[in-house]
mmCIF file of C-alpha atoms and ligand atoms in Angstrom:
data_model
loop_
_atom_site.group_PDB
_atom_site.id
_atom_site.type_symbol
_atom_site.label_atom_id
_atom_site.label_comp_id
_atom_site.label_asym_id
_atom_site.label_seq_id
_atom_site.Cartn_x
_atom_site.Cartn_y
_atom_site.Cartn_z
ATOM 1 C CA MET A 1 -37.675 22.203 -15.806
ATOM 2 C CA ALA A 2 -35.120 24.659 -14.319
ATOM 3 C CA SER A 3 -34.153 26.009 -17.727
ATOM 4 C CA GLU A 4 -37.692 26.861 -18.880
ATOM 5 C CA GLY A 5 -37.727 30.342 -20.433
ATOM 6 C CA PHE A 6 -33.923 30.529 -20.252
ATOM 7 C CA GLN A 7 -32.074 31.664 -23.388
ATOM 8 C CA PRO A 8 -28.350 31.095 -23.657
ATOM 9 C CA LEU A 9 -26.756 34.250 -25.027
ATOM 10 C CA GLU A 10 -25.410 34.091 -28.557
ATOM 11 C CA GLU A 11 -23.818 36.811 -30.610
ATOM 12 C CA LYS A 12 -27.057 38.551 -31.658
ATOM 13 C CA SER A 13 -28.730 38.553 -28.234
ATOM 14 C CA LEU A 14 -25.489 39.611 -26.540
ATOM 15 C CA VAL A 15 -25.243 42.621 -28.867
ATOM 16 C CA GLU A 16 -28.860 43.530 -28.017
ATOM 17 C CA TYR A 17 -28.057 43.204 -24.312
ATOM 18 C CA ILE A 18 -24.973 45.436 -24.648
ATOM 19 C CA LYS A 19 -26.964 48.064 -26.528
ATOM 20 C CA ALA A 20 -29.609 48.076 -23.804
ATOM 21 C CA THR A 21 -27.023 48.321 -20.986
ATOM 22 C CA PRO A 22 -25.404 51.784 -20.909
ATOM 23 C CA SER A 23 -22.569 50.765 -18.558
ATOM 24 C CA LEU A 24 -21.463 48.113 -21.072
ATOM 25 C CA PHE A 25 -22.193 50.075 -24.217
ATOM 26 C CA SER A 26 -20.080 52.983 -22.968
ATOM 27 C CA LYS A 27 -17.095 50.643 -22.524
ATOM 28 C CA LEU A 28 -17.207 50.238 -26.313
ATOM 29 C CA GLY A 29 -17.420 54.009 -26.845
ATOM 30 C CA ASN A 30 -21.160 53.578 -27.605
ATOM 31 C CA GLU A 31 -20.200 52.102 -30.988
ATOM 32 C CA LEU A 32 -20.708 48.631 -32.386
ATOM 33 C CA ASP A 33 -18.401 48.981 -35.391
ATOM 34 C CA ASP A 34 -15.835 46.180 -35.784
ATOM 35 C CA LEU A 35 -17.180 44.425 -32.703
ATOM 36 C CA GLN A 36 -15.728 40.980 -31.994
ATOM 37 C CA ILE A 37 -17.322 38.408 -29.702
ATOM 38 C CA LYS A 38 -15.655 35.141 -28.750
ATOM 39 C CA GLU A 39 -17.017 32.479 -26.389
ATOM 40 C CA VAL A 40 -14.017 31.316 -24.347
ATOM 41 C CA GLY A 41 -15.662 29.436 -21.505
ATOM 42 C CA ASP A 42 -13.700 26.304 -20.736
ATOM 43 C CA GLY A 43 -15.035 26.104 -17.220
ATOM 44 C CA ASN A 44 -17.413 23.540 -15.836
ATOM 45 C CA LEU A 45 -20.260 25.876 -15.028
ATOM 46 C CA ASN A 46 -20.833 28.941 -17.221
ATOM 47 C CA PHE A 47 -20.559 30.692 -20.575
ATOM 48 C CA VAL A 48 -17.857 33.378 -20.891
ATOM 49 C CA TYR A 49 -17.587 35.860 -23.769
ATOM 50 C CA ILE A 50 -14.730 38.236 -24.602
ATOM 51 C CA VAL A 51 -16.258 41.326 -26.214
ATOM 52 C CA SER A 52 -13.855 43.702 -27.945
ATOM 53 C CA SER A 53 -13.911 46.674 -30.297
ATOM 54 C CA PRO A 54 -11.347 49.309 -31.263
ATOM 55 C CA SER A 55 -12.696 51.511 -28.425
ATOM 56 C CA GLY A 56 -12.606 49.026 -25.573
ATOM 57 C CA SER A 57 -13.262 45.523 -24.316
ATOM 58 C CA PHE A 58 -14.811 43.561 -21.461
ATOM 59 C CA VAL A 59 -15.655 40.021 -20.456
ATOM 60 C CA ALA A 60 -19.291 38.964 -20.089
ATOM 61 C CA LYS A 61 -20.239 35.866 -18.129
ATOM 62 C CA GLN A 62 -23.602 34.109 -18.171
ATOM 63 C CA ALA A 63 -24.710 31.661 -15.489
ATOM 64 C CA LEU A 64 -26.946 28.875 -16.801
ATOM 65 C CA PRO A 65 -29.755 27.369 -14.728
ATOM 66 C CA TYR A 66 -27.776 24.102 -14.751
ATOM 67 C CA ILE A 67 -24.174 22.872 -14.585
ATOM 68 C CA ARG A 68 -22.670 23.325 -18.038
ATOM 69 C CA CYS A 69 -20.423 20.240 -18.046
ATOM 70 C CA ILE A 70 -23.295 17.958 -16.942
ATOM 71 C CA GLY A 71 -26.345 19.463 -18.650
ATOM 72 C CA GLU A 72 -29.931 20.162 -17.629
ATOM 73 C CA SER A 73 -30.102 17.040 -15.461
ATOM 74 C CA TRP A 74 -28.141 18.936 -12.759
ATOM 75 C CA PRO A 75 -29.987 22.227 -12.130
ATOM 76 C CA MET A 76 -28.023 25.022 -10.435
ATOM 77 C CA THR A 77 -29.110 28.455 -9.281
ATOM 78 C CA LYS A 78 -28.290 31.395 -11.581
ATOM 79 C CA GLU A 79 -27.919 33.483 -8.376
ATOM 80 C CA ARG A 80 -24.291 32.399 -8.427
ATOM 81 C CA ALA A 81 -23.676 35.292 -10.839
ATOM 82 C CA TYR A 82 -24.944 37.669 -8.146
ATOM 83 C CA PHE A 83 -22.454 36.373 -5.563
ATOM 84 C CA GLU A 84 -19.676 36.520 -8.134
ATOM 85 C CA ALA A 85 -20.535 40.153 -8.899
ATOM 86 C CA VAL A 86 -20.749 41.135 -5.213
ATOM 87 C CA THR A 87 -17.396 39.502 -4.549
ATOM 88 C CA LEU A 88 -15.725 41.104 -7.563
ATOM 89 C CA ARG A 89 -17.038 44.522 -6.574
ATOM 90 C CA SER A 90 -15.853 44.364 -2.999
ATOM 91 C CA MET A 91 -12.738 42.197 -3.232
ATOM 92 C CA ASN A 92 -10.063 43.437 -5.554
ATOM 93 C CA THR A 93 -7.131 41.410 -4.392
ATOM 94 C CA PHE A 94 -6.204 38.174 -2.700
ATOM 95 C CA GLN A 95 -5.157 40.217 0.287
ATOM 96 C CA ASN A 96 -8.605 41.672 0.764
ATOM 97 C CA ILE A 97 -10.227 38.260 0.581
ATOM 98 C CA TRP A 98 -8.052 36.834 3.326
ATOM 99 C CA GLN A 99 -7.970 39.961 5.417
ATOM 100 C CA GLY A 100 -11.564 39.608 6.646
ATOM 101 C CA LEU A 101 -10.864 38.152 10.039
ATOM 102 C CA PHE A 102 -8.228 40.610 11.156
ATOM 103 C CA SER A 103 -8.980 43.793 9.280
ATOM 104 C CA SER A 104 -9.858 47.032 10.984
ATOM 105 C CA HIS A 105 -13.429 46.673 9.706
ATOM 106 C CA HIS A 106 -15.910 46.901 12.461
ATOM 107 C CA VAL A 107 -17.164 43.448 13.462
ATOM 108 C CA PHE A 108 -20.656 44.515 12.420
ATOM 109 C CA THR A 109 -19.536 45.118 8.824
ATOM 110 C CA VAL A 110 -18.077 41.630 8.738
ATOM 111 C CA LEU A 111 -21.290 40.167 10.132
ATOM 112 C CA GLN A 112 -23.324 42.002 7.486
ATOM 113 C CA ALA A 113 -21.133 40.514 4.792
ATOM 114 C CA VAL A 114 -21.433 37.056 6.370
ATOM 115 C CA ALA A 115 -25.209 37.455 6.298
ATOM 116 C CA GLU A 116 -25.108 38.443 2.620
ATOM 117 C CA PHE A 117 -23.077 35.401 1.621
ATOM 118 C CA CYS A 118 -25.271 33.062 3.677
ATOM 119 C CA GLY A 119 -27.510 33.210 0.618
ATOM 120 C CA ASN A 120 -24.906 31.399 -1.486
ATOM 121 C CA VAL A 121 -26.181 28.082 -0.170
ATOM 122 C CA GLU A 122 -26.609 26.194 -3.419
ATOM 123 C CA LEU A 123 -23.009 26.626 -4.475
ATOM 124 C CA CYS A 124 -21.791 25.745 -0.955
ATOM 125 C CA ARG A 125 -23.949 22.632 -1.166
ATOM 126 C CA LEU A 126 -22.391 21.786 -4.541
ATOM 127 C CA THR A 127 -18.883 22.097 -3.098
ATOM 128 C CA GLU A 128 -19.901 20.000 -0.099
ATOM 129 C CA GLN A 129 -21.178 17.294 -2.431
ATOM 130 C CA VAL A 130 -18.509 17.187 -5.137
ATOM 131 C CA VAL A 131 -15.446 17.945 -2.976
ATOM 132 C CA PHE A 132 -16.175 16.453 0.450
ATOM 133 C CA SER A 133 -18.820 13.745 -0.109
ATOM 134 C CA ASP A 134 -19.047 12.116 -3.550
ATOM 135 C CA PRO A 135 -15.363 11.136 -3.870
ATOM 136 C CA TYR A 136 -15.718 9.015 -0.691
ATOM 137 C CA LYS A 137 -18.815 7.060 -1.753
ATOM 138 C CA VAL A 138 -20.462 5.568 -4.796
ATOM 139 C CA SER A 139 -21.985 8.427 -6.793
ATOM 140 C CA PRO A 140 -23.284 8.475 -10.358
ATOM 141 C CA HIS A 141 -21.312 11.669 -10.905
ATOM 142 C CA ASN A 142 -17.910 10.260 -9.978
ATOM 143 C CA ARG A 143 -15.667 9.257 -12.817
ATOM 144 C CA TRP A 144 -12.084 8.158 -13.273
ATOM 145 C CA THR A 145 -10.190 8.055 -16.503
ATOM 146 C CA SER A 146 -9.706 4.274 -16.921
ATOM 147 C CA PRO A 147 -10.438 0.912 -15.246
ATOM 148 C CA TYR A 148 -6.784 0.858 -14.139
ATOM 149 C CA LEU A 149 -7.963 3.041 -11.232
ATOM 150 C CA ASP A 150 -10.983 0.902 -10.187
ATOM 151 C CA ARG A 151 -9.202 -0.581 -7.185
ATOM 152 C CA ASP A 152 -7.780 2.809 -6.132
ATOM 153 C CA VAL A 153 -11.258 4.322 -6.153
ATOM 154 C CA GLU A 154 -12.624 1.459 -4.029
ATOM 155 C CA ALA A 155 -9.737 1.994 -1.601
ATOM 156 C CA VAL A 156 -10.699 5.661 -1.145
ATOM 157 C CA CYS A 157 -14.280 4.626 -0.344
ATOM 158 C CA GLU A 158 -13.101 2.038 2.205
ATOM 159 C CA ASP A 159 -10.593 4.278 3.970
ATOM 160 C CA ASN A 160 -12.055 5.179 7.373
ATOM 161 C CA THR A 161 -9.117 7.329 8.518
ATOM 162 C CA LEU A 162 -9.398 9.405 5.357
ATOM 163 C CA LYS A 163 -13.140 9.800 5.967
ATOM 164 C CA LEU A 164 -12.609 11.020 9.543
ATOM 165 C CA GLU A 165 -10.149 13.642 8.308
ATOM 166 C CA VAL A 166 -12.363 14.903 5.521
ATOM 167 C CA ALA A 167 -15.304 15.215 7.930
ATOM 168 C CA GLU A 168 -13.260 17.593 10.075
ATOM 169 C CA LEU A 169 -12.299 19.734 7.083
ATOM 170 C CA LYS A 170 -15.903 19.937 5.929
ATOM 171 C CA SER A 171 -17.049 21.999 8.904
ATOM 172 C CA MET A 172 -14.881 25.121 9.242
ATOM 173 C CA ALA A 173 -15.489 28.841 8.665
ATOM 174 C CA GLN A 174 -13.053 31.754 9.121
ATOM 175 C CA ALA A 175 -13.196 34.453 6.440
ATOM 176 C CA LEU A 176 -14.710 35.483 3.146
ATOM 177 C CA ILE A 177 -13.002 33.136 0.732
ATOM 178 C CA HIS A 178 -13.017 32.707 -3.036
ATOM 179 C CA GLY A 179 -14.276 29.131 -2.848
ATOM 180 C CA ASP A 180 -12.892 27.816 -6.175
ATOM 181 C CA LEU A 181 -9.311 29.053 -6.238
ATOM 182 C CA HIS A 182 -7.779 26.420 -8.491
ATOM 183 C CA THR A 183 -4.927 27.546 -10.752
ATOM 184 C CA GLY A 184 -7.402 28.164 -13.605
ATOM 185 C CA SER A 185 -8.977 30.955 -11.538
ATOM 186 C CA VAL A 186 -5.730 32.936 -11.555
ATOM 187 C CA MET A 187 -4.793 34.937 -14.659
ATOM 188 C CA VAL A 188 -1.271 36.347 -14.929
ATOM 189 C CA THR A 189 0.815 38.527 -17.161
ATOM 190 C CA SER A 190 4.408 39.497 -16.424
ATOM 191 C CA ASN A 191 3.270 42.491 -14.382
ATOM 192 C CA SER A 192 -0.229 41.690 -13.159
ATOM 193 C CA THR A 193 -2.057 38.905 -11.320
ATOM 194 C CA GLN A 194 -5.852 38.768 -11.318
ATOM 195 C CA VAL A 195 -8.216 36.334 -9.646
ATOM 196 C CA ILE A 196 -11.402 35.518 -11.588
ATOM 197 C CA ASP A 197 -14.497 33.372 -11.089
ATOM 198 C CA PRO A 198 -15.484 33.971 -7.425
ATOM 199 C CA GLU A 199 -19.024 32.579 -7.801
ATOM 200 C CA PHE A 200 -18.403 30.115 -4.929
ATOM 201 C CA ALA A 201 -17.454 32.934 -2.519
ATOM 202 C CA PHE A 202 -18.645 32.294 1.035
ATOM 203 C CA TYR A 203 -17.509 32.468 4.649
ATOM 204 C CA GLY A 204 -15.340 29.440 5.098
ATOM 205 C CA PRO A 205 -11.874 28.194 5.995
ATOM 206 C CA MET A 206 -8.957 30.186 4.586
ATOM 207 C CA GLY A 207 -7.034 26.971 4.006
ATOM 208 C CA PHE A 208 -9.632 25.995 1.410
ATOM 209 C CA ASP A 209 -8.385 28.689 -0.993
ATOM 210 C CA ILE A 210 -4.652 28.347 -0.393
ATOM 211 C CA GLY A 211 -5.051 24.561 -0.385
ATOM 212 C CA ALA A 212 -6.935 24.587 -3.703
ATOM 213 C CA PHE A 213 -4.112 26.537 -5.319
ATOM 214 C CA VAL A 214 -1.322 24.428 -3.827
ATOM 215 C CA GLY A 215 -3.247 21.181 -4.521
ATOM 216 C CA ASN A 216 -3.566 22.086 -8.197
ATOM 217 C CA LEU A 217 0.151 22.820 -8.404
ATOM 218 C CA ILE A 218 0.892 19.393 -6.908
ATOM 219 C CA LEU A 219 -1.452 17.776 -9.463
ATOM 220 C CA ALA A 220 0.383 19.653 -12.226
ATOM 221 C CA PHE A 221 3.661 18.303 -10.858
ATOM 222 C CA PHE A 222 2.492 14.685 -10.880
ATOM 223 C CA ALA A 223 1.081 15.044 -14.405
ATOM 224 C CA GLN A 224 4.401 16.068 -15.971
ATOM 225 C CA ASP A 225 5.836 12.555 -16.364
ATOM 226 C CA GLY A 226 2.826 11.711 -18.522
ATOM 227 C CA HIS A 227 3.755 14.551 -20.871
ATOM 228 C CA ALA A 228 7.542 14.040 -20.888
ATOM 229 C CA ASP A 229 9.129 12.839 -24.121
ATOM 230 C CA GLN A 230 12.600 12.546 -25.633
ATOM 231 C CA GLU A 231 12.722 16.231 -26.470
ATOM 232 C CA ASN A 232 11.574 17.490 -23.086
ATOM 233 C CA ASP A 233 11.901 15.556 -19.843
ATOM 234 C CA ARG A 234 9.897 18.322 -18.096
ATOM 235 C CA LYS A 235 12.452 18.464 -15.285
ATOM 236 C CA ALA A 236 12.866 22.239 -15.410
ATOM 237 C CA TYR A 237 9.094 22.713 -15.320
ATOM 238 C CA LYS A 238 8.737 20.275 -12.424
ATOM 239 C CA ASP A 239 11.376 22.193 -10.468
ATOM 240 C CA TRP A 240 9.525 25.446 -11.204
ATOM 241 C CA ILE A 241 6.263 23.962 -9.896
ATOM 242 C CA LEU A 242 7.952 22.843 -6.659
ATOM 243 C CA ARG A 243 9.504 26.278 -6.196
ATOM 244 C CA THR A 244 6.113 27.877 -6.789
ATOM 245 C CA ILE A 245 4.487 25.667 -4.139
ATOM 246 C CA ASP A 246 7.176 26.724 -1.681
ATOM 247 C CA GLU A 247 6.893 30.427 -2.577
ATOM 248 C CA THR A 248 3.083 30.401 -2.471
ATOM 249 C CA TRP A 249 2.923 29.371 1.148
ATOM 250 C CA ASN A 250 5.942 31.395 2.278
ATOM 251 C CA LEU A 251 4.749 34.589 0.616
ATOM 252 C CA PHE A 252 1.232 34.115 1.951
ATOM 253 C CA HIS A 253 2.657 33.554 5.447
ATOM 254 C CA LYS A 254 4.813 36.658 5.218
ATOM 255 C CA LYS A 255 2.055 38.946 3.938
ATOM 256 C CA PHE A 256 -0.655 37.597 6.204
ATOM 257 C CA THR A 257 1.414 37.866 9.399
ATOM 258 C CA ALA A 258 2.486 41.384 8.362
ATOM 259 C CA LEU A 259 -1.209 42.310 8.069
ATOM 260 C CA TRP A 260 -1.878 40.707 11.435
ATOM 261 C CA ASP A 261 0.858 42.816 13.046
ATOM 262 C CA LYS A 262 -0.342 45.960 11.305
ATOM 263 C CA HIS A 263 -3.902 45.482 12.545
ATOM 264 C CA GLU A 264 -3.002 44.157 15.967
ATOM 265 C CA ASP A 265 -4.757 47.112 17.658
ATOM 266 C CA GLY A 266 -7.676 47.167 15.210
ATOM 267 C CA SER A 267 -11.252 46.471 16.133
ATOM 268 C CA GLY A 268 -11.338 42.894 14.757
ATOM 269 C CA GLY A 269 -12.953 40.644 17.344
ATOM 270 C CA ALA A 270 -11.074 37.383 16.887
ATOM 271 C CA TYR A 271 -8.199 37.965 19.359
ATOM 272 C CA LEU A 272 -9.228 40.685 21.784
ATOM 273 C CA PRO A 273 -6.260 42.600 23.258
ATOM 274 C CA ALA A 274 -8.023 42.383 26.641
ATOM 275 C CA ILE A 275 -7.595 38.615 26.585
ATOM 276 C CA TYR A 276 -4.355 38.199 24.612
ATOM 277 C CA ASN A 277 -2.778 40.848 26.766
ATOM 278 C CA ASN A 278 0.976 40.264 26.595
ATOM 279 C CA PRO A 279 3.491 39.975 23.733
ATOM 280 C CA GLN A 280 4.381 36.317 24.430
ATOM 281 C CA LEU A 281 0.753 35.260 24.374
ATOM 282 C CA GLN A 282 0.121 37.303 21.220
ATOM 283 C CA LEU A 283 3.057 35.635 19.503
ATOM 284 C CA LEU A 284 1.939 32.173 20.651
ATOM 285 C CA VAL A 285 -1.582 32.667 19.414
ATOM 286 C CA LYS A 286 -0.363 33.943 16.035
ATOM 287 C CA GLN A 287 2.016 30.992 15.694
ATOM 288 C CA LYS A 288 -0.738 28.548 16.605
ATOM 289 C CA PHE A 289 -3.137 30.117 14.120
ATOM 290 C CA MET A 290 -0.540 29.921 11.325
ATOM 291 C CA LYS A 291 0.374 26.338 12.190
ATOM 292 C CA ASP A 292 -3.287 25.254 12.138
ATOM 293 C CA LEU A 293 -3.862 27.191 8.917
ATOM 294 C CA PHE A 294 -0.884 25.426 7.357
ATOM 295 C CA HIS A 295 -2.279 22.032 8.292
ATOM 296 C CA ASP A 296 -5.758 23.031 7.063
ATOM 297 C CA THR A 297 -4.158 24.128 3.793
ATOM 298 C CA LEU A 298 -2.538 20.722 3.374
ATOM 299 C CA GLY A 299 -5.815 18.953 4.240
ATOM 300 C CA PHE A 300 -7.894 21.027 1.833
ATOM 301 C CA GLY A 301 -5.190 20.799 -0.827
ATOM 302 C CA ALA A 302 -5.277 17.005 -0.482
ATOM 303 C CA SER A 303 -9.082 16.883 -0.647
ATOM 304 C CA LYS A 304 -9.062 19.013 -3.807
ATOM 305 C CA MET A 305 -6.486 16.665 -5.353
ATOM 306 C CA ILE A 306 -8.564 13.580 -4.540
ATOM 307 C CA ARG A 307 -11.771 15.072 -5.996
ATOM 308 C CA ARG A 308 -9.976 15.951 -9.263
ATOM 309 C CA ILE A 309 -8.949 12.305 -9.737
ATOM 310 C CA VAL A 310 -11.970 10.301 -8.563
ATOM 311 C CA GLY A 311 -14.741 12.930 -8.546
ATOM 312 C CA VAL A 312 -16.888 14.587 -11.203
ATOM 313 C CA ALA A 313 -14.646 17.445 -12.345
ATOM 314 C CA HIS A 314 -11.085 16.728 -13.418
ATOM 315 C CA VAL A 315 -8.004 18.755 -14.439
ATOM 316 C CA GLU A 316 -6.624 19.164 -17.948
ATOM 317 C CA ASP A 317 -3.120 18.328 -16.670
ATOM 318 C CA PHE A 318 -4.095 14.633 -16.423
ATOM 319 C CA GLU A 319 -6.966 14.540 -18.937
ATOM 320 C CA SER A 320 -4.585 15.536 -21.729
ATOM 321 C CA ILE A 321 -2.231 12.563 -21.169
ATOM 322 C CA THR A 322 -3.242 10.346 -24.092
ATOM 323 C CA ASP A 323 -1.736 7.005 -22.995
ATOM 324 C CA ALA A 324 -4.229 5.536 -20.469
ATOM 325 C CA GLY A 325 -1.610 3.431 -18.658
ATOM 326 C CA LYS A 326 0.804 6.322 -18.241
ATOM 327 C CA ARG A 327 -2.062 8.591 -17.204
ATOM 328 C CA ALA A 328 -3.264 6.151 -14.550
ATOM 329 C CA ASP A 329 0.300 5.855 -13.166
ATOM 330 C CA CYS A 330 0.516 9.633 -12.794
ATOM 331 C CA GLU A 331 -2.977 9.857 -11.289
ATOM 332 C CA ARG A 332 -2.293 7.012 -8.853
ATOM 333 C CA ARG A 333 0.933 8.648 -7.635
ATOM 334 C CA ALA A 334 -0.939 11.906 -7.087
ATOM 335 C CA LEU A 335 -3.811 10.107 -5.339
ATOM 336 C CA ASP A 336 -1.454 8.183 -3.036
ATOM 337 C CA PHE A 337 0.376 11.395 -2.190
ATOM 338 C CA ALA A 338 -2.893 13.218 -1.476
ATOM 339 C CA LYS A 339 -4.144 10.422 0.817
ATOM 340 C CA MET A 340 -0.886 10.491 2.756
ATOM 341 C CA LEU A 341 -0.969 14.303 2.924
ATOM 342 C CA MET A 342 -4.529 14.351 4.254
ATOM 343 C CA LYS A 343 -3.805 11.777 6.966
ATOM 344 C CA GLU A 344 -0.295 12.880 7.954
ATOM 345 C CA ARG A 345 -0.667 16.615 7.449
ATOM 346 C CA ARG A 346 -0.121 17.550 11.094
ATOM 347 C CA LYS A 347 3.353 15.977 10.996
ATOM 348 C CA PHE A 348 4.609 18.517 8.459
ATOM 349 C CA GLN A 349 6.429 21.439 10.078
ATOM 350 C CA GLY A 350 6.754 23.579 6.979
ATOM 351 C CA ILE A 351 6.204 23.723 3.235
ATOM 352 C CA ALA A 352 9.815 22.664 2.514
ATOM 353 C CA GLU A 353 9.013 19.291 4.087
ATOM 354 C CA VAL A 354 5.996 18.905 1.805
ATOM 355 C CA VAL A 355 8.120 19.674 -1.237
ATOM 356 C CA SER A 356 10.714 17.097 -0.089
ATOM 357 C CA ALA A 357 7.955 14.510 0.388
ATOM 358 C CA ILE A 358 6.725 15.089 -3.182
ATOM 359 C CA HIS A 359 10.297 14.591 -4.391
ATOM 360 C CA GLU A 360 10.787 11.409 -2.358
ATOM 361 C CA LEU A 361 7.530 9.771 -3.390
ATOM 362 C CA HIS A 362 8.155 10.639 -7.004
HETATM 363 P P1 ADP B 1 -16.593 29.061 -15.015
HETATM 364 O O1 ADP B 1 -17.287 29.652 -13.832
HETATM 365 O O2 ADP B 1 -17.508 28.386 -15.944
HETATM 366 O O3 ADP B 1 -15.395 28.221 -14.619
HETATM 367 P P2 ADP B 1 -14.718 31.213 -15.641
HETATM 368 O O4 ADP B 1 -15.094 32.541 -15.075
HETATM 369 O O5 ADP B 1 -13.623 30.463 -14.939
HETATM 370 O O6 ADP B 1 -16.030 30.314 -15.846
HETATM 371 O O7 ADP B 1 -14.314 31.436 -17.147
HETATM 372 C C1 ADP B 1 -14.021 30.308 -17.966
HETATM 373 C C2 ADP B 1 -12.775 30.595 -18.795
HETATM 374 O O8 ADP B 1 -13.009 31.779 -19.591
HETATM 375 C C3 ADP B 1 -11.511 30.888 -17.972
HETATM 376 O O9 ADP B 1 -10.840 29.714 -17.562
HETATM 377 C C4 ADP B 1 -10.701 31.708 -18.982
HETATM 378 O O10 ADP B 1 -10.075 30.831 -19.911
HETATM 379 C C5 ADP B 1 -11.795 32.506 -19.722
HETATM 380 N N1 ADP B 1 -11.957 33.835 -19.075
HETATM 381 C C6 ADP B 1 -12.741 34.154 -18.024
HETATM 382 N N2 ADP B 1 -12.610 35.457 -17.671
HETATM 383 C C7 ADP B 1 -11.705 35.972 -18.521
HETATM 384 C C8 ADP B 1 -11.117 37.269 -18.683
HETATM 385 N N3 ADP B 1 -11.435 38.299 -17.863
HETATM 386 N N4 ADP B 1 -10.222 37.436 -19.686
HETATM 387 C C9 ADP B 1 -9.895 36.414 -20.514
HETATM 388 N N5 ADP B 1 -10.389 35.156 -20.406
HETATM 389 C C10 ADP B 1 -11.276 34.933 -19.430
HETATM 390 C C1 SR1 B 2 -19.983 19.712 -11.075
HETATM 391 S S1 SR1 B 2 -18.625 20.225 -10.149
HETATM 392 C C2 SR1 B 2 -17.985 21.569 -11.044
HETATM 393 C C3 SR1 B 2 -16.774 22.181 -10.439
HETATM 394 O O1 SR1 B 2 -16.385 23.234 -11.302
HETATM 395 C C4 SR1 B 2 -16.162 24.421 -10.553
HETATM 396 O O2 SR1 B 2 -15.101 25.157 -11.091
HETATM 397 C C5 SR1 B 2 -15.958 23.948 -9.124
HETATM 398 O O3 SR1 B 2 -14.634 23.505 -8.876
HETATM 399 C C6 SR1 B 2 -16.961 22.834 -9.063
HETATM 400 O O4 SR1 B 2 -16.721 21.967 -7.966
HETATM 401 MG MG1 MG B 3 -13.701 28.770 -13.691
HETATM 402 MG MG1 MG B 4 -11.167 27.033 -16.742
HETATM 403 MG MG1 MG B 5 -16.799 29.158 -11.886
#
């Protein structure tokens, strides 16, 4: 049994662990007076504790030898905590994560990092299964919230065009990515934005991260009608979500291309100046890269939407709609949009067109 000898932390053992770990103990001023510990994990995989005292605070995260939301029947390597720690140590911002391909790092440094993350195979395999495979076939792990969606789920499994598209998305690698960048992995205050939970970090397609974020925003949009009532039609919130989708891509585009320009003479090996040796060609290649990345983003966003409706792990936005009929209507609209987006993604010229399409279908 994978969990043999494993002890989930509880308050007493966590305190012992803190006492025995100087780097943690010192964050609390080497005092345990008035210590507060709260388990806040709402994720699918791990336990998360907020530890605070008058002298300081930190968050402790424990990986279990299985998937928390399933139980011991689905073992999962605890090494994921190692990859999360390595990623957190080396990647402080979004920008750093996506900078890999074009940064002035020597190619060798990038290769070393690629080699390190090659070890994160089990979590890559999990993503491959629950994002790109299970939703398109019969799997004991798939679930959908009511029989109203039975026919829709069958349709996904019978859709050959959708399957061809998802196969293409499954096999790409470009940069060190977060690997699970849904909206719940982003924590914000009015003056700070932090990304948490990078245990799925690996070398993969950049569109997987941006797509995950945008896909979750689209799911949130389609869920709103299930929460609307006489007091709040949710229109203002829906408009905010659409604006945020638009701004997410546009801001990413602006910052990423600015980094590209800044590092154009760097030692990154992707677009060697000796080959892309004139300004027109350099512009063309940058435009092509950004266009492909946009279409990848839409494809990955769509695949993340589909898995959250017919696959094993869902989103609270839909789960919390209590009326099953209303919920299924919202989920079906999101699923239909995602299928269209996956298949037609190369026809979209820009994010504004995607936002209009959401409006029209809605
Ligand atoms: P999992 O890998 O199981 O998804 P997460 O790292 O996403 O675990 O943590 C689960 C939840 O715990 C988060 O969605 C958030 O609510 C809470 N959490 C995690 N890290 C912090 C933090 N640094 N501060 C406050 N809450 C946090
Ligand atoms: C069993 S699948 C669990 C999911 O939760 C994580 O946050 C990832 O999204 C993973 O696919
Ligand atoms: Mg999480
Ligand atoms: Mg969460
Ligand atoms: Mg996680």
